[in-house]
Every structure is written in structure tokens, then in C-alpha cells.
mmCIF file of C-alpha atoms in Angstrom:
data_model
loop_
_atom_site.group_PDB
_atom_site.id
_atom_site.type_symbol
_atom_site.label_atom_id
_atom_site.label_comp_id
_atom_site.label_asym_id
_atom_site.label_seq_id
_atom_site.Cartn_x
_atom_site.Cartn_y
_atom_site.Cartn_z
ATOM 1 C CA MET F 188 7.069 -7.887 30.027
ATOM 2 C CA LYS F 189 3.701 -6.450 30.974
ATOM 3 C CA ARG F 190 0.734 -8.654 30.137
ATOM 4 C CA GLY F 191 -1.419 -6.062 28.427
ATOM 5 C CA TRP F 192 -1.057 -3.161 26.062
ATOM 6 C CA ALA F 193 -2.720 0.143 25.586
ATOM 7 C CA PRO F 194 -2.175 2.724 22.741
ATOM 8 C CA ARG F 195 -0.406 5.850 23.581
ATOM 9 C CA ARG F 196 -3.452 8.205 23.308
ATOM 10 C CA ARG F 197 -5.801 7.939 26.201
ATOM 11 C CA LEU F 198 -8.875 9.703 27.470
ATOM 12 C CA SER F 199 -8.048 12.777 29.487
ATOM 13 C CA GLY F 200 -7.441 11.892 33.113
ATOM 14 C CA PHE F 201 -7.697 8.328 32.094
ATOM 15 C CA ARG F 202 -5.215 7.076 34.686
ATOM 16 C CA LEU F 203 -6.973 8.836 37.474
ATOM 17 C CA GLN F 204 -10.267 7.282 36.588
ATOM 18 C CA ALA F 205 -9.429 3.540 36.772
ATOM 19 C CA LYS F 206 -12.307 2.625 38.867
ATOM 20 C CA TYR F 207 -14.659 4.356 36.491
ATOM 21 C CA ARG F 208 -12.927 2.724 33.449
ATOM 22 C CA ARG F 209 -13.351 -0.767 34.835
ATOM 23 C CA ALA F 210 -17.049 -0.191 35.380
ATOM 24 C CA THR F 211 -17.711 1.193 31.816
ATOM 25 C CA GLU F 212 -15.172 -0.709 29.782
ATOM 26 C CA LEU F 213 -16.624 -2.533 26.891
ATOM 27 C CA ARG F 214 -14.850 -5.907 26.194
ATOM 28 C CA ILE F 215 -14.483 -6.773 22.532
ATOM 29 C CA LYS F 216 -13.470 -10.272 21.787
ATOM 30 C CA ALA F 217 -11.580 -11.185 18.646
ATOM 31 C CA GLY F 218 -12.378 -14.562 16.891
ATOM 32 C CA ASP F 219 -10.394 -17.684 16.793
ATOM 33 C CA SER F 220 -8.669 -16.443 13.747
ATOM 34 C CA PHE F 221 -7.926 -12.738 13.990
ATOM 35 C CA SER F 222 -7.095 -12.205 10.357
ATOM 36 C CA ILE F 223 -8.617 -9.883 7.608
ATOM 37 C CA ILE F 224 -7.335 -11.964 4.644
ATOM 38 C CA ASN F 225 -8.227 -15.382 6.207
ATOM 39 C CA ASN F 226 -11.302 -14.471 8.179
ATOM 40 C CA PRO F 227 -12.545 -11.160 6.909
ATOM 41 C CA ILE F 228 -16.167 -11.162 7.964
ATOM 42 C CA GLU F 229 -15.705 -12.084 11.573
ATOM 43 C CA THR F 230 -12.574 -9.982 11.948
ATOM 44 C CA LEU F 231 -14.192 -6.792 10.412
ATOM 45 C CA GLU F 232 -17.222 -7.414 12.559
ATOM 46 C CA THR F 233 -14.733 -7.080 15.585
ATOM 47 C CA PHE F 234 -13.415 -3.896 14.236
ATOM 48 C CA GLN F 235 -16.821 -2.542 13.460
ATOM 49 C CA ASN F 236 -17.597 -3.124 17.114
ATOM 50 C CA LEU F 237 -14.459 -1.458 18.260
ATOM 51 C CA THR F 238 -15.333 1.525 16.027
ATOM 52 C CA GLU F 239 -18.818 1.823 17.267
ATOM 53 C CA ALA F 240 -17.574 1.798 20.787
ATOM 54 C CA VAL F 241 -15.177 4.631 20.215
ATOM 55 C CA VAL F 242 -17.220 6.728 17.922
ATOM 56 C CA LYS F 243 -20.776 6.223 18.899
ATOM 57 C CA SER F 244 -20.844 5.122 22.672
ATOM 58 C CA LYS F 245 -17.401 6.695 23.437
ATOM 59 C CA ARG F 246 -16.653 3.992 25.968
ATOM 60 C CA PRO F 247 -13.237 2.584 26.975
ATOM 61 C CA VAL F 248 -12.546 -0.699 25.300
ATOM 62 C CA TYR F 249 -10.658 -3.853 26.409
ATOM 63 C CA PHE F 250 -9.584 -5.580 23.220
ATOM 64 C CA ASP F 251 -9.504 -9.345 23.930
ATOM 65 C CA VAL F 252 -7.320 -11.547 21.719
ATOM 66 C CA ARG F 253 -6.599 -14.164 24.320
ATOM 67 C CA ASP F 254 -8.298 -16.892 22.603
ATOM 68 C CA SER F 255 -7.286 -16.046 19.006
ATOM 69 C CA ARG F 256 -5.252 -19.051 17.913
ATOM 70 C CA THR F 257 -4.123 -17.585 14.543
ATOM 71 C CA VAL F 258 -3.148 -13.944 13.878
ATOM 72 C CA THR F 259 -2.085 -12.403 10.755
ATOM 73 C CA ILE F 260 -0.280 -9.084 10.592
ATOM 74 C CA ASP F 261 -3.004 -7.329 8.552
ATOM 75 C CA ALA F 262 -5.433 -7.311 11.539
ATOM 76 C CA LEU F 263 -2.748 -5.732 13.816
ATOM 77 C CA LEU F 264 -1.750 -3.095 11.175
ATOM 78 C CA TYR F 265 -5.489 -2.301 10.734
ATOM 79 C CA LEU F 266 -5.842 -1.867 14.516
ATOM 80 C CA LEU F 267 -2.938 0.496 14.347
ATOM 81 C CA ALA F 268 -4.378 2.346 11.297
ATOM 82 C CA LEU F 269 -7.814 2.628 12.982
ATOM 83 C CA THR F 270 -6.529 4.179 16.153
ATOM 84 C CA ASN F 271 -4.570 6.459 13.888
ATOM 85 C CA ALA F 272 -7.742 7.405 12.055
ATOM 86 C CA PHE F 273 -9.641 7.870 15.437
ATOM 87 C CA ARG F 274 -6.954 10.388 16.399
ATOM 88 C CA SER F 275 -6.898 12.144 12.991
ATOM 89 C CA PHE F 276 -10.734 12.577 13.105
ATOM 90 C CA GLY F 277 -10.442 13.981 16.593
ATOM 91 C CA PHE F 278 -11.943 11.093 18.594
ATOM 92 C CA ASP F 279 -10.608 10.543 22.077
ATOM 93 C CA TYR F 280 -10.363 6.866 22.839
ATOM 94 C CA ALA F 281 -9.095 4.520 25.343
ATOM 95 C CA ILE F 282 -8.149 1.060 24.416
ATOM 96 C CA ARG F 283 -6.452 -1.688 26.374
ATOM 97 C CA GLY F 284 -5.873 -5.300 25.412
ATOM 98 C CA ASN F 285 -4.089 -8.516 26.094
ATOM 99 C CA LEU F 286 -1.987 -10.888 24.098
ATOM 100 C CA PRO F 287 -2.970 -14.243 22.492
ATOM 101 C CA SER F 288 -2.250 -17.299 24.676
ATOM 102 C CA ASP F 289 -1.351 -19.260 21.548
ATOM 103 C CA PRO F 290 2.607 -19.162 21.344
ATOM 104 C CA GLU F 291 2.669 -18.532 17.524
ATOM 105 C CA ALA F 292 -0.045 -16.026 17.494
ATOM 106 C CA LYS F 293 1.623 -14.254 20.377
ATOM 107 C CA LYS F 294 4.943 -14.261 18.562
ATOM 108 C CA ILE F 295 3.512 -12.473 15.613
ATOM 109 C CA PHE F 296 1.952 -9.914 17.794
ATOM 110 C CA LEU F 297 5.243 -9.365 19.711
ATOM 111 C CA GLU F 298 7.704 -9.480 16.903
ATOM 112 C CA SER F 299 5.748 -7.048 14.748
ATOM 113 C CA GLY F 300 6.817 -4.133 17.118
ATOM 114 C CA ILE F 301 3.232 -3.158 17.201
ATOM 115 C CA TYR F 302 2.900 -4.283 20.860
ATOM 116 C CA ARG F 303 5.845 -2.091 21.936
ATOM 117 C CA TYR F 304 4.552 0.790 19.837
ATOM 118 C CA PHE F 305 1.156 0.624 21.576
ATOM 119 C CA GLU F 306 2.389 0.065 24.988
ATOM 120 C CA SER F 307 5.010 2.806 24.973
ATOM 121 C CA ASN F 308 4.570 6.485 24.691
ATOM 122 C CA SER F 309 7.811 7.060 22.939
ATOM 123 C CA ALA F 310 8.821 3.878 21.042
ATOM 124 C CA PRO F 311 9.133 4.063 17.297
ATOM 125 C CA LEU F 312 7.306 1.452 15.112
ATOM 126 C CA LYS F 313 10.065 -0.933 14.817
ATOM 127 C CA SER F 314 10.399 -4.821 14.614
ATOM 128 C CA ASN F 315 12.467 -6.751 17.051
ATOM 129 C CA SER F 316 12.933 -9.702 14.764
ATOM 130 C CA GLN F 317 15.421 -10.376 11.956
ATOM 131 C CA CYS F 318 12.577 -11.869 9.984
ATOM 132 C CA VAL F 319 10.355 -8.807 9.997
ATOM 133 C CA GLN F 320 10.369 -5.419 8.496
ATOM 134 C CA VAL F 321 7.776 -2.850 9.448
ATOM 135 C CA PHE F 322 7.384 0.744 8.289
ATOM 136 C CA ALA F 323 4.987 3.543 8.534
ATOM 137 C CA GLY F 324 4.954 6.630 6.312
ATOM 138 C CA PHE F 325 3.366 9.747 4.858
ATOM 139 C CA ASN F 326 4.738 10.033 1.404
ATOM 140 C CA ALA F 327 5.883 7.975 -1.396
ATOM 141 C CA ASP F 328 9.321 7.347 0.012
ATOM 142 C CA PRO F 329 11.553 5.328 -2.377
ATOM 143 C CA ARG F 330 13.820 4.291 0.483
ATOM 144 C CA ILE F 331 11.220 2.137 2.038
ATOM 145 C CA ALA F 332 10.698 0.252 -1.428
ATOM 146 C CA LYS F 333 14.506 -0.115 -1.507
ATOM 147 C CA LYS F 334 14.650 -1.491 2.045
ATOM 148 C CA LEU F 335 11.957 -3.981 1.397
ATOM 149 C CA CYS F 336 13.788 -5.133 -1.672
ATOM 150 C CA GLN F 337 16.991 -5.528 0.323
ATOM 151 C CA PHE F 338 15.207 -7.463 2.906
ATOM 152 C CA ALA F 339 13.761 -9.808 0.212
ATOM 153 C CA MET F 340 17.223 -10.124 -1.308
ATOM 154 C CA ALA F 341 18.769 -11.095 1.998
ATOM 155 C CA ARG F 342 16.096 -13.541 3.172
ATOM 156 C CA LEU F 343 15.390 -15.165 -0.207
ATOM 157 C CA GLY F 344 18.940 -15.197 -1.290
ATOM 158 C CA VAL F 345 18.163 -13.487 -4.711
ATOM 159 C CA GLY F 346 19.859 -10.671 -6.568
ATOM 160 C CA LYS F 347 18.708 -7.071 -7.086
ATOM 161 C CA VAL F 348 17.373 -7.798 -10.550
ATOM 162 C CA ALA F 349 14.817 -10.359 -8.999
ATOM 163 C CA THR F 350 13.299 -7.781 -6.771
ATOM 164 C CA ARG F 351 12.749 -5.104 -9.353
ATOM 165 C CA GLY F 352 9.086 -6.073 -9.690
ATOM 166 C CA LEU F 353 8.781 -5.836 -5.999
ATOM 167 C CA TYR F 354 10.068 -2.323 -6.107
ATOM 168 C CA ASP F 355 7.413 -1.486 -8.719
ATOM 169 C CA ILE F 356 4.573 -3.063 -6.527
ATOM 170 C CA VAL F 357 5.572 -1.324 -3.329
ATOM 171 C CA MET F 358 6.014 1.969 -5.007
ATOM 172 C CA GLU F 359 2.716 1.923 -6.877
ATOM 173 C CA ILE F 360 0.742 0.908 -3.661
ATOM 174 C CA ILE F 361 2.184 3.651 -1.657
ATOM 175 C CA LEU F 362 1.724 6.294 -4.514
ATOM 176 C CA ASN F 363 -1.887 5.261 -4.721
ATOM 177 C CA THR F 364 -2.187 5.939 -1.075
ATOM 178 C CA VAL F 365 -0.526 9.248 -1.190
ATOM 179 C CA GLN F 366 -2.226 10.385 -4.540
ATOM 180 C CA HIS F 367 -5.746 8.967 -4.078
ATOM 181 C CA ALA F 368 -6.571 7.379 -0.738
ATOM 182 C CA TYR F 369 -7.032 10.400 1.329
ATOM 183 C CA ASP F 370 -8.383 12.957 -1.147
ATOM 184 C CA LYS F 371 -9.356 15.891 1.068
ATOM 185 C CA ARG F 372 -7.406 14.826 4.105
ATOM 186 C CA PRO F 373 -3.786 15.202 2.892
ATOM 187 C CA ASP F 374 -2.619 15.906 6.399
ATOM 188 C CA HIS F 375 -3.643 12.395 7.431
ATOM 189 C CA GLN F 376 -1.932 10.397 4.663
ATOM 190 C CA LYS F 377 -0.413 7.503 6.468
ATOM 191 C CA TRP F 378 0.414 3.995 5.384
ATOM 192 C CA PHE F 379 1.691 0.807 7.008
ATOM 193 C CA ALA F 380 3.997 -1.643 5.266
ATOM 194 C CA TYR F 381 5.052 -4.998 6.817
ATOM 195 C CA ALA F 382 7.107 -7.911 5.574
ATOM 196 C CA ARG F 383 7.746 -11.164 7.262
ATOM 197 C CA TYR F 384 9.854 -14.085 6.173
ATOM 198 C CA GLU F 385 8.323 -17.425 6.811
ATOM 199 C CA ALA F 386 11.003 -20.063 7.004
ATOM 200 C CA GLU F 387 8.626 -23.097 6.430
ATOM 201 C CA SER F 388 7.373 -21.959 3.052
ATOM 202 C CA GLU F 389 10.667 -19.897 2.324
ATOM 203 C CA SER F 390 8.629 -17.046 1.290
ATOM 204 C CA ILE F 391 7.813 -13.490 2.378
ATOM 205 C CA ARG F 392 4.344 -12.187 3.123
ATOM 206 C CA PHE F 393 3.991 -8.496 2.384
ATOM 207 C CA THR F 394 1.166 -6.444 3.767
ATOM 208 C CA ILE F 395 0.399 -2.756 3.069
ATOM 209 C CA LEU F 396 -2.615 -0.883 4.129
ATOM 210 C CA ASP F 397 -3.868 2.604 4.484
ATOM 211 C CA SER F 398 -7.082 3.836 6.224
ATOM 212 C CA GLY F 399 -7.976 6.313 3.478
ATOM 213 C CA LEU F 400 -11.007 6.393 0.987
ATOM 214 C CA GLY F 401 -10.530 2.964 -0.596
ATOM 215 C CA ILE F 402 -10.219 1.907 -4.235
ATOM 216 C CA PRO F 403 -13.943 1.727 -4.762
ATOM 217 C CA GLN F 404 -14.570 5.213 -3.491
ATOM 218 C CA THR F 405 -11.788 6.617 -5.690
ATOM 219 C CA VAL F 406 -13.086 5.057 -8.853
ATOM 220 C CA ARG F 407 -16.761 5.141 -8.047
ATOM 221 C CA ARG F 408 -17.909 8.118 -10.156
ATOM 222 C CA SER F 409 -16.779 6.814 -13.419
ATOM 223 C CA PHE F 410 -17.843 3.284 -12.641
ATOM 224 C CA VAL F 411 -21.260 4.231 -11.316
ATOM 225 C CA GLU F 412 -21.955 6.012 -14.675
ATOM 226 C CA HIS F 413 -20.880 2.997 -16.571
ATOM 227 C CA PHE F 414 -22.689 0.649 -14.103
ATOM 228 C CA GLN F 415 -25.873 2.606 -14.323
ATOM 229 C CA GLN F 416 -25.712 2.296 -18.082
ATOM 230 C CA LEU F 417 -25.436 -1.460 -17.755
ATOM 231 C CA VAL F 418 -28.304 -1.588 -15.437
ATOM 232 C CA LYS F 419 -30.427 0.425 -17.852
ATOM 233 C CA LEU F 420 -29.453 -1.740 -20.794
ATOM 234 C CA PHE F 421 -29.653 -5.126 -19.191
ATOM 235 C CA GLY F 422 -31.817 -4.644 -16.212
ATOM 236 C CA ILE F 423 -28.993 -6.284 -13.917
ATOM 237 C CA GLU F 424 -28.230 -5.638 -10.317
ATOM 238 C CA SER F 425 -24.976 -6.412 -8.488
ATOM 239 C CA PRO F 426 -24.826 -6.925 -4.729
ATOM 240 C CA ASN F 427 -21.093 -6.974 -5.041
ATOM 241 C CA LEU F 428 -20.412 -3.508 -6.225
ATOM 242 C CA ASP F 429 -17.139 -2.656 -4.427
ATOM 243 C CA SER F 430 -15.469 -6.071 -5.340
ATOM 244 C CA GLU F 431 -16.461 -5.295 -9.072
ATOM 245 C CA LEU F 432 -14.961 -1.899 -8.712
ATOM 246 C CA ILE F 433 -11.755 -3.443 -7.363
ATOM 247 C CA LYS F 434 -11.628 -6.019 -10.152
ATOM 248 C CA SER F 435 -12.136 -3.300 -12.712
ATOM 249 C CA ALA F 436 -9.290 -1.255 -11.446
ATOM 250 C CA LEU F 437 -7.176 -4.276 -11.566
ATOM 251 C CA ALA F 438 -8.193 -4.868 -15.087
ATOM 252 C CA GLY F 439 -7.337 -1.138 -15.887
ATOM 253 C CA GLU F 440 -10.809 -0.476 -17.173
ATOM 254 C CA PHE F 441 -11.413 2.743 -15.393
ATOM 255 C CA ARG F 442 -9.759 6.160 -15.540
ATOM 256 C CA THR F 443 -8.536 7.713 -12.291
ATOM 257 C CA LYS F 444 -10.272 10.750 -10.822
ATOM 258 C CA THR F 445 -7.802 12.834 -13.020
ATOM 259 C CA GLN F 446 -9.745 11.526 -16.037
ATOM 260 C CA GLN F 447 -6.345 11.174 -17.893
ATOM 261 C CA ALA F 448 -5.955 7.866 -19.609
ATOM 262 C CA TYR F 449 -2.227 7.705 -19.104
ATOM 263 C CA ARG F 450 -2.744 7.503 -15.378
ATOM 264 C CA GLY F 451 -4.109 4.550 -13.520
ATOM 265 C CA LYS F 452 -1.580 2.014 -14.850
ATOM 266 C CA GLY F 453 -0.273 1.106 -11.468
ATOM 267 C CA ILE F 454 -2.910 -1.124 -10.093
ATOM 268 C CA PRO F 455 -3.301 -3.150 -13.386
ATOM 269 C CA ARG F 456 0.593 -3.521 -13.320
ATOM 270 C CA ILE F 457 0.360 -5.056 -9.716
ATOM 271 C CA ASN F 458 -2.266 -7.482 -11.156
ATOM 272 C CA SER F 459 -0.013 -8.437 -13.974
ATOM 273 C CA TYR F 460 2.781 -9.517 -11.466
ATOM 274 C CA GLU F 461 0.217 -11.940 -9.964
ATOM 275 C CA THR F 462 -0.870 -13.172 -13.371
ATOM 276 C CA SER F 463 2.718 -13.917 -14.427
ATOM 277 C CA GLY F 464 3.371 -15.768 -11.101
ATOM 278 C CA TYR F 465 5.949 -13.280 -9.899
ATOM 279 C CA ILE F 466 3.873 -12.944 -6.720
ATOM 280 C CA LYS F 467 1.291 -15.255 -5.205
ATOM 281 C CA ALA F 468 -1.922 -15.065 -3.188
ATOM 282 C CA LEU F 469 -2.599 -11.377 -3.970
ATOM 283 C CA THR F 470 -5.471 -10.305 -1.837
ATOM 284 C CA ILE F 471 -7.145 -6.931 -1.874
ATOM 285 C CA VAL F 472 -9.638 -5.567 0.717
ATOM 286 C CA SER F 473 -11.143 -2.222 0.350
ATOM 287 C CA ASN F 474 -14.362 -0.773 1.571
ATOM 288 C CA GLN F 475 -16.867 -3.656 1.229
ATOM 289 C CA GLY F 476 -14.981 -5.516 -1.361
ATOM 290 C CA TYR F 477 -12.797 -8.569 -1.050
ATOM 291 C CA VAL F 478 -10.757 -9.705 -4.107
ATOM 292 C CA SER F 479 -8.239 -12.504 -4.300
ATOM 293 C CA PRO F 480 -7.517 -12.674 -8.108
ATOM 294 C CA ALA F 481 -5.426 -15.908 -8.000
ATOM 295 C CA GLY F 482 -8.345 -18.029 -6.682
ATOM 296 C CA SER F 483 -10.843 -15.751 -8.690
ATOM 297 C CA VAL F 484 -12.512 -15.158 -5.212
ATOM 298 C CA SER F 485 -14.372 -11.950 -4.769
ATOM 299 C CA TYR F 486 -17.366 -11.161 -2.593
ATOM 300 C CA ALA F 487 -19.046 -8.363 -0.748
ATOM 301 C CA LEU F 488 -18.275 -7.793 2.894
ATOM 302 C CA PRO F 489 -21.082 -7.103 5.329
ATOM 303 C CA TYR F 490 -18.730 -4.736 7.297
ATOM 304 C CA GLY F 491 -16.546 -2.201 5.538
ATOM 305 C CA PHE F 492 -12.837 -1.784 5.674
ATOM 306 C CA LEU F 493 -11.721 1.774 6.132
ATOM 307 C CA GLY F 494 -9.027 2.216 3.323
ATOM 308 C CA THR F 495 -7.324 -0.499 1.343
ATOM 309 C CA LEU F 496 -5.269 -3.629 2.390
ATOM 310 C CA TYR F 497 -2.938 -5.458 -0.021
ATOM 311 C CA SER F 498 -1.335 -8.741 0.895
ATOM 312 C CA TRP F 499 0.811 -11.038 -1.167
ATOM 313 C CA ARG F 500 3.486 -13.605 -0.982
ATOM 314 C CA MET F 501 6.811 -13.802 -2.622
ATOM 315 C CA THR F 502 9.081 -16.811 -3.055
ATOM 316 C CA LYS F 503 12.555 -17.322 -4.421
ATOM 317 C CA VAL N 254 26.802 13.652 -30.655
ATOM 318 C CA THR N 255 25.525 11.181 -28.009
ATOM 319 C CA VAL N 256 24.543 11.988 -24.442
ATOM 320 C CA LEU N 257 24.610 9.171 -21.967
ATOM 321 C CA ILE N 258 22.395 9.344 -18.882
ATOM 322 C CA ARG N 259 23.085 6.493 -16.276
ATOM 323 C CA ILE N 260 20.009 6.782 -14.023
ATOM 324 C CA SER N 261 21.511 4.888 -11.118
ATOM 325 C CA GLU N 262 24.724 6.978 -11.094
ATOM 326 C CA ASP N 263 23.518 10.352 -12.364
ATOM 327 C CA PHE N 264 20.128 10.454 -10.699
ATOM 328 C CA THR N 265 19.415 7.808 -8.095
ATOM 329 C CA ASP N 266 19.346 3.960 -7.688
ATOM 330 C CA ALA N 267 15.897 4.243 -6.005
ATOM 331 C CA PRO N 268 13.551 6.215 -8.431
ATOM 332 C CA GLY N 269 10.341 7.611 -6.766
ATOM 333 C CA GLY N 270 6.856 8.336 -7.924
ATOM 334 C CA ARG N 271 5.243 10.428 -10.696
ATOM 335 C CA HIS N 272 5.297 13.967 -9.488
ATOM 336 C CA ARG N 273 7.694 16.026 -7.425
ATOM 337 C CA ALA N 274 4.916 16.437 -4.836
ATOM 338 C CA ASP N 275 5.052 12.621 -4.231
ATOM 339 C CA GLY N 276 8.378 12.672 -2.900
ATOM 340 C CA GLU N 277 12.008 12.591 -3.791
ATOM 341 C CA TRP N 278 13.484 11.313 -7.099
ATOM 342 C CA SER N 279 10.129 11.459 -9.067
ATOM 343 C CA GLY N 280 9.670 10.966 -12.818
ATOM 344 C CA GLU N 281 8.707 14.659 -13.187
ATOM 345 C CA GLU N 282 12.036 15.619 -11.568
ATOM 346 C CA PHE N 283 14.010 13.238 -13.764
ATOM 347 C CA ARG N 284 12.132 14.565 -16.964
ATOM 348 C CA GLU N 285 12.551 18.183 -16.212
ATOM 349 C CA ASP N 286 16.131 18.253 -14.849
ATOM 350 C CA PHE N 287 17.707 15.605 -17.052
ATOM 351 C CA LEU N 288 15.739 14.926 -20.282
ATOM 352 C CA GLU N 289 14.113 18.142 -21.329
ATOM 353 C CA SER N 290 17.305 20.121 -21.273
ATOM 354 C CA HIS N 291 18.957 17.644 -23.759
ATOM 355 C CA MET N 292 15.618 17.475 -25.850
ATOM 356 C CA GLY N 293 15.804 21.176 -26.254
ATOM 357 C CA SER N 294 19.358 20.885 -27.692
ATOM 358 C CA PRO N 295 20.182 20.826 -31.411
ATOM 359 C CA VAL N 296 18.342 18.070 -33.274
ATOM 360 C CA GLY N 297 20.567 15.065 -33.993
ATOM 361 C CA GLU N 298 21.886 14.729 -30.458
ATOM 362 C CA GLU N 299 21.120 11.152 -29.447
ATOM 363 C CA ILE N 300 20.135 10.640 -25.855
ATOM 364 C CA VAL N 301 21.034 7.260 -24.376
ATOM 365 C CA VAL N 302 19.343 6.307 -21.167
ATOM 366 C CA ASP N 303 20.985 3.456 -19.139
ATOM 367 C CA LEU N 304 18.201 1.875 -17.020
ATOM 368 C CA ASP N 305 20.327 -0.695 -15.305
ATOM 369 C CA ARG N 306 21.611 -0.980 -11.672
ATOM 370 C CA THR N 307 18.668 0.729 -10.010
ATOM 371 C CA PHE N 308 16.354 -1.184 -7.572
ATOM 372 C CA GLY N 309 13.575 -0.869 -10.012
ATOM 373 C CA TYR N 310 11.145 1.544 -11.400
ATOM 374 C CA ALA N 311 7.474 2.407 -10.399
ATOM 375 C CA THR N 312 5.256 2.389 -13.379
ATOM 376 C CA SER N 313 4.238 5.901 -12.526
ATOM 377 C CA PHE N 314 7.877 7.155 -12.713
ATOM 378 C CA LEU N 315 8.393 5.708 -16.205
ATOM 379 C CA GLU N 316 5.064 6.960 -17.541
ATOM 380 C CA GLU N 317 5.715 10.524 -16.286
ATOM 381 C CA ALA N 318 9.380 10.641 -17.119
ATOM 382 C CA PHE N 319 9.071 9.187 -20.720
ATOM 383 C CA GLY N 320 5.363 9.471 -21.658
ATOM 384 C CA GLY N 321 5.418 12.920 -20.080
ATOM 385 C CA LEU N 322 8.456 13.893 -22.316
ATOM 386 C CA ALA N 323 6.344 12.743 -25.262
ATOM 387 C CA ARG N 324 3.457 14.947 -24.148
ATOM 388 C CA VAL N 325 5.817 17.976 -24.298
ATOM 389 C CA PHE N 326 7.890 17.181 -27.417
ATOM 390 C CA GLY N 327 5.730 14.631 -29.305
ATOM 391 C CA SER N 328 5.886 10.814 -29.431
ATOM 392 C CA GLN N 329 7.901 10.784 -32.693
ATOM 393 C CA ALA N 330 10.500 13.307 -31.740
ATOM 394 C CA VAL N 331 11.164 11.474 -28.556
ATOM 395 C CA LEU N 332 11.258 8.022 -30.114
ATOM 396 C CA SER N 333 13.814 9.247 -32.622
ATOM 397 C CA ARG N 334 16.055 10.966 -30.219
ATOM 398 C CA LEU N 335 15.977 8.609 -27.150
ATOM 399 C CA ARG N 336 17.689 5.107 -26.994
ATOM 400 C CA PHE N 337 17.529 2.943 -23.994
ATOM 401 C CA ILE N 338 19.915 0.369 -22.425
ATOM 402 C CA SER N 339 18.658 -2.424 -20.122
ATOM 403 C CA THR N 340 20.588 -5.576 -20.061
ATOM 404 C CA GLU N 341 19.080 -6.439 -16.601
ATOM 405 C CA ASP N 342 15.532 -6.176 -17.849
ATOM 406 C CA PRO N 343 15.113 -5.759 -21.595
ATOM 407 C CA GLU N 344 11.298 -5.847 -21.345
ATOM 408 C CA LEU N 345 11.469 -2.534 -19.645
ATOM 409 C CA ILE N 346 12.424 -0.853 -23.022
ATOM 410 C CA GLU N 347 9.239 -2.174 -24.601
ATOM 411 C CA ARG N 348 7.159 -0.874 -21.758
ATOM 412 C CA ILE N 349 8.792 2.629 -21.978
ATOM 413 C CA ASN N 350 8.316 2.775 -25.787
ATOM 414 C CA THR N 351 4.533 1.944 -25.234
ATOM 415 C CA TYR N 352 4.310 4.736 -22.851
ATOM 416 C CA ILE N 353 5.794 7.109 -25.194
ATOM 417 C CA SER N 354 3.732 5.952 -28.104
ATOM 418 C CA HIS N 355 0.476 6.058 -26.042
ATOM 419 C CA SER N 356 1.404 9.135 -24.102
ATOM 420 C CA HIS N 357 -1.860 11.156 -24.993
ATOM 421 C CA GLU N 358 -4.380 8.275 -24.510
#
């Protein structure tokens, strides 16, 4: 096994310019906890540095996760989604990297299939573990939701009826991505879905993310109108606008961009599964908002997340 | 006369999203290809929809299939003609009836 990785797209003539590359390469170091859901501010700052290196300074990057003792899959999927977004926006980039030295963190990196996907020019995105499922897609393919339900049935030892809610959740998230997340970039609609069975807690951690517009952006117009009215009436200001927008979408308080009231029921429905206890630890990160309804945690992020991340846990 | 539509056998066990453009097995596809043809038949024909044995339903699928049907034929007409079976998830029937009743909101 090679000791480093690099995404399949490289700068033109990159291999021929190794000497130049080493001289100009920018080293970006991930934090002790490389996790958007657990350590969002530091992790998103790392990604902000990566984005600036690619988009603004156009320098080759060495992404250093050697000292990251904990890694969650959301950060790896976001790395994948970001490089995908760089490509779709026409930015040429060169990113190399290493693996965590911590065995458990390294295991998460390797079993996800993302390492192999990055490292190879031809490998499909596919997990190499019985405990992990990983998918990428462009449309609302019900077969993916079905496969995730079958995975949950097998790992948690439950029947088909017990995973019907999971089917609803996965389909609604993917539909939101396809219908709203990319707006004027329909050719770049791509989402990533990941499920990992964790034996110690006998649960499955699900993560789905896209690198589209984000929930706040898609509901902003109607909210801003409403919010401006509140500001005018009460003279209040909120530094936490994106989180408020996400919470409002979860509560079903806003119409979607179609302005049809019968639309926009999907996100509130996802929230109802959390409220009823069907799923646990639901966390949503979108643009500059971080919301974890179960713990009533929400705050503004200093660094934006390009798109929307959903993460939750499901037990038997 | 009663018409029985078993979604898992007659349509799919993995229903999709709202519109045909979203991908396969959408609520729009089910409404247009299965429900609307029967709704257009002589009054009095009861349409029984068996919801069991699928992997589940996206909220968008249900709203478009049944709420969408009410937007075409009217809520009362749909409620009087359709009957649902769901032994696996009886709460599903309440949700669908709500989508039909509030189809224009």
C-alpha cells in the first residue's frame, strides 16, 4: 500500500514538474479531530485554507492528516465533494496527502473506499468493508435508499417495516439535493451517501452531503422578507441567520422556492423522525449554520460549508 | 366494482421522488399511469391501494401521487373513491388523507 494519496485530477504536466511542485506545495494540516460534526470550526477552517489554495493562490496542496487522532466520514466526504466542485467549476488543482497515524482514524479513512478512489484513476467509489456502504449519485435513485435499508436490516437485525422511515429520510435528502441544492447548475448535481455500522454502540451512522447551494440559500428569499419584517417590528438582529433558516426549514415554516405550500414537507418530516426518537443525533451543517436539534444546539460558523451535510445515528 | 392496486407488485417496491424528472418510480408517474386512469372511469368504482410490502415512501412521493390527484379531481372526489390498505404502517393512511385534504394549501 502506498503511503500517500492524490485525487485523480492533477495539474497539467504535474508528474513532470515534481521539483517545482515540492518547491511551491502548500502544506495544510488538519486538526486533532478531523470532523465537521464534532469539530466544525477548526475542520471548516482547514477546508477554507484548502479552497483558498486551489482557487486563489492556485498552488499544489499537501493535505496532512497524520496527527489527526479522530476522523469522521463527513470530513472525508466533504473533501471528495470539494474536489468534485473544484472540477465542476473548472479549477485545475493538485492535492496530495497522507494517512492518519492513529490506527482507528486510519481505518475509517481506508475502509471508506475514498482513499482508493482518490489514489486510483479508475477505481469506483466502493467500500472495502462489510460494515460500510458508500454511494455517489446524480439523481434521486430509489435503489440507493433501498440498498441502505437492506444494509440497516442486515446489520441491525431488523425487518423491512422497521426501516421504512429510513427510506423516507434518505429519499427526501437526496430529492432536496436534486431539486434544490444546485439550482442553476443541474449538470453538477452530485451527492454522497455513507453508512457505517459501529459494533460498540450497535448503531449505524448515516452521512449524506452535497456541495450545492445549501438550505439557507434556497429558503433565503422568503425568510429574509419575513426576517426584515421582524427586525422592523422589534428592532432585533440575529448573528445566527443561517442556523435560524435551517431551524425554520426543519419546523416547516417556509415555503420552498416554488412558493407552493404543499411542497417543502420533506425536511420537517426528517425532523419528526428525530423528535419521535426513530433516529438520534441528527446534525445539519449548511452554509454558515450548524444545527443539532436533539441537543437544541445551533450556532453560526465562521467558515462556510459549501452545500448541506446531514448526519444521524440509527439503532435497533 | 373495486379496483385493487398493489404498489409493491404492480408498480415497484422502491418508490421514488415527486416528479418524473427526479428519477424512476415517481409519485407523478404512479398518479398519471395508475390512479388517473381509474379516477376517469365511471363514478362508483372504488380504488383500493395496497401500500404494504414496499421499502417505504418518500413524503414527496405520497404528496404528489395522492395530493396531486386531489389537485386534479378535487379532495372530496378522491377521498370518496380511494381506500387504502396498510397493515404494516397504519399511520401512513392518516398522512395520505391529510395530503389529500390539504392538497391546495
